[in-house]
Tab-separated table of C-alpha atoms in Angstrom:
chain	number	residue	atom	x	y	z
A	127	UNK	CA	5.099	-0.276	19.180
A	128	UNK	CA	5.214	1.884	15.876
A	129	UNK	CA	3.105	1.392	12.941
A	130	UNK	CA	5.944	-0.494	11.396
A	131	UNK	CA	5.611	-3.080	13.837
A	132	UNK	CA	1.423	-2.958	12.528
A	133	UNK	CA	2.375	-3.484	9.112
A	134	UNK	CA	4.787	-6.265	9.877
A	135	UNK	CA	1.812	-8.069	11.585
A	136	UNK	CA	-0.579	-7.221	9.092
A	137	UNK	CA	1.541	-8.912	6.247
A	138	UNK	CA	2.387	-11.973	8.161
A	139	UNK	CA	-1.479	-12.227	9.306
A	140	UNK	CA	-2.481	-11.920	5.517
A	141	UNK	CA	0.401	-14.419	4.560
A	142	UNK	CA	0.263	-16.683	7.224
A	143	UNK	CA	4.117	-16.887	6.731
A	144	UNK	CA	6.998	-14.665	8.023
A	145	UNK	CA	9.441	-16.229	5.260
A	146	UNK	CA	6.497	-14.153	2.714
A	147	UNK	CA	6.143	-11.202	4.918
A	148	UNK	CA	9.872	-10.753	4.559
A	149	UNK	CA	9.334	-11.168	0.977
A	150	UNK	CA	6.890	-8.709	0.319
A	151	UNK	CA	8.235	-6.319	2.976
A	152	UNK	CA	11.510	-6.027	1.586
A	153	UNK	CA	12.966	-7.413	4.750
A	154	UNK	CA	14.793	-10.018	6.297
A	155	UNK	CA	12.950	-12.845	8.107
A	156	UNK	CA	14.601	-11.889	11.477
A	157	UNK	CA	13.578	-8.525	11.773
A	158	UNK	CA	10.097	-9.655	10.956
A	159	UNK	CA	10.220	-12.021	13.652
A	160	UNK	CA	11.777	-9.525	16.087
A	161	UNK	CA	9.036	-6.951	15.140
A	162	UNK	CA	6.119	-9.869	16.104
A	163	UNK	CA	8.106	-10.698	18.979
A	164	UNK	CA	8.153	-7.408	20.399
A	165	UNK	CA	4.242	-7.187	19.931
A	166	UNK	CA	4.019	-10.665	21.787
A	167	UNK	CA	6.058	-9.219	24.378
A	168	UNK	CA	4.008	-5.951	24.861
A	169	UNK	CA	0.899	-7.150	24.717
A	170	UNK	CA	2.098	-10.641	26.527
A	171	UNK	CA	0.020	-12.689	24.561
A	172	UNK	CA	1.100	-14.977	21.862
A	173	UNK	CA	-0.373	-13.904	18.226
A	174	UNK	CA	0.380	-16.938	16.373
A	175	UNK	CA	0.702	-20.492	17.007
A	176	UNK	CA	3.563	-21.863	15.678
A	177	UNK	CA	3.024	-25.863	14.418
A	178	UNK	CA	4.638	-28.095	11.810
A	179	UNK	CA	6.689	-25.083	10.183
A	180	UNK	CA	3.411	-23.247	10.095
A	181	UNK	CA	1.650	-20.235	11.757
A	182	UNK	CA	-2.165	-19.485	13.026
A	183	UNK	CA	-3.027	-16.381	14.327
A	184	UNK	CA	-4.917	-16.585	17.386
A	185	UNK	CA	-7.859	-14.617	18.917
A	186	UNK	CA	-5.519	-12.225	19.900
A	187	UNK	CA	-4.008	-11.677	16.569
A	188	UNK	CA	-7.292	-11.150	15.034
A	189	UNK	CA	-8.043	-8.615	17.395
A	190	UNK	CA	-5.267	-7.124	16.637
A	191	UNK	CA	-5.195	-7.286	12.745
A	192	UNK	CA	-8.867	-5.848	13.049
A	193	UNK	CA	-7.820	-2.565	15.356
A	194	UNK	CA	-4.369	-2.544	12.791
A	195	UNK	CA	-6.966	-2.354	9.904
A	196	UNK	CA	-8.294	0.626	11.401
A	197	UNK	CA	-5.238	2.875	12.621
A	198	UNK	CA	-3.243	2.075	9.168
A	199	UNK	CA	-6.350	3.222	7.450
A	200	UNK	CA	-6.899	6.334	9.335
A	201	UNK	CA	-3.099	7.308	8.950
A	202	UNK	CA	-3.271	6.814	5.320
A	203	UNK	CA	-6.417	8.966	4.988
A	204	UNK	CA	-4.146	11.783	7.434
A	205	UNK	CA	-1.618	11.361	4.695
A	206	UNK	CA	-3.791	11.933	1.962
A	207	UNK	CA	-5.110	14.865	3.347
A	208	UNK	CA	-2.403	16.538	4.229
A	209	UNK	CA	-0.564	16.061	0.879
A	210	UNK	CA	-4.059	17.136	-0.506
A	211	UNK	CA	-3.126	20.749	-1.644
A	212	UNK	CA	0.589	19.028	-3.330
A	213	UNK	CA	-1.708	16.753	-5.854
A	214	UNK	CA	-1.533	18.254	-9.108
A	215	UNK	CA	-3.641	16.950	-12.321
A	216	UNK	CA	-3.649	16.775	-15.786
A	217	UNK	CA	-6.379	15.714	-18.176
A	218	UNK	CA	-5.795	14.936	-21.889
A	219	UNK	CA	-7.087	13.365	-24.465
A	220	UNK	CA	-5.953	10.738	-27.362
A	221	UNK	CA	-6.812	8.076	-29.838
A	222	UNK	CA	-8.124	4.997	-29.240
A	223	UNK	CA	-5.072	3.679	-31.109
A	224	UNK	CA	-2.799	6.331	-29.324
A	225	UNK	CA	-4.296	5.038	-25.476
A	226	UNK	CA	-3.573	1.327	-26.486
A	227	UNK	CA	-0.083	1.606	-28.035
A	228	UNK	CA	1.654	4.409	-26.324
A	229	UNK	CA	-0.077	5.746	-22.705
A	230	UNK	CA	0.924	2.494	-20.793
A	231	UNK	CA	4.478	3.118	-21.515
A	232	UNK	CA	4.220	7.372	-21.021
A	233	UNK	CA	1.824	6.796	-18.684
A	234	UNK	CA	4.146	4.543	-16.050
A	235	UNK	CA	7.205	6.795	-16.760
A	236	UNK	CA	5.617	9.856	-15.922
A	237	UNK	CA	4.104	8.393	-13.060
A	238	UNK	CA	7.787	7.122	-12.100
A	239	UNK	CA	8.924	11.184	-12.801
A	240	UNK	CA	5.807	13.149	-11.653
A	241	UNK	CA	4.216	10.684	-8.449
A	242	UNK	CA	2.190	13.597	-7.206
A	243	UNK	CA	0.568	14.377	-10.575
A	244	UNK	CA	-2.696	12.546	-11.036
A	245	UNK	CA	-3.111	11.835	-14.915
A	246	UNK	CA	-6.929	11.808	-16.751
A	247	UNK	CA	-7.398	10.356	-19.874
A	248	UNK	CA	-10.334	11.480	-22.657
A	249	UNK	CA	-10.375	8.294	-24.880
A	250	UNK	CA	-11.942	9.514	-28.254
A	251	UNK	CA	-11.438	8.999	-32.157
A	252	UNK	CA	-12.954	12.201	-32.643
A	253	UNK	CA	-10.501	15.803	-34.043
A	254	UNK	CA	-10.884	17.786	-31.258
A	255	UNK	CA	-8.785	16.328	-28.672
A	256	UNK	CA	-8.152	18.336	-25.037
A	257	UNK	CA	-5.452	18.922	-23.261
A	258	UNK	CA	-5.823	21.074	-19.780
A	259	UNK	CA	-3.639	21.718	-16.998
A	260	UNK	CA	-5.452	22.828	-13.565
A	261	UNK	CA	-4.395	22.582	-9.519
């Protein structure tokens, strides 16, 4: 089992469908239901019940998506920390006029260019706008 496998479960369990996991997994429908299988298999228990074109998960499966919760959560937090000391951020500040019109479109690209960076915004009409680099 790899955490793959988890977050295959987790997004059919949320979808109740392996035709939307697939979807929103970027994957094709028989790899998701070769990754469930092999977690049936494992853990020899069924996870859903299949009836009338649709799945339920079972006791099992909510067991499962509960302990899944958990891990995935913890590994992202492991992530986060350990890219910790890469996160860079910038603060600036604008227009009212300026933050409606033109940061969506500079904000997405740069976020698109610069995914480490973490952007603040000062929203203010007044002169004295601020612009500050720190790590």
């Amino acid at each position: 089992m790899t955490f793959r496998h988890l977050e295959i479960f987790m997004s059919v369990y949320q979808n109740q469908s392996i035709t939307k996991a697939s979807k929103e997994l970027h994957i094709s429908q028989p790899s998701v239901s070769l990754a469930i299988k092999e977690l049936e298999e494992k853990y020899q228990t069924p996870l859903f019940d299949r009836m009338n074109r649709q799945i339920y998960p079972t006791k099992k499966a909510h067991l499962l998506y509960n302990h899944s919760l958990q891990i995935l959560s913890s590994l992202e937090n492991m992530e986060n920390e350990m890219y910790e000391d890469h996160v860079e951020n910038i603060s600036f500040g604008c227009s009212v006029t300026m933050a409606q019109v033109f940061l969506p479109q500079l904000l997405k690209k740069l976020k698109m260019i610069y995914p480490t960076i973490h952007f603040h915004i000062i929203v203010n009409n007044l002169p004295n706008y601020s612009f500050s680099y720190y790590r």
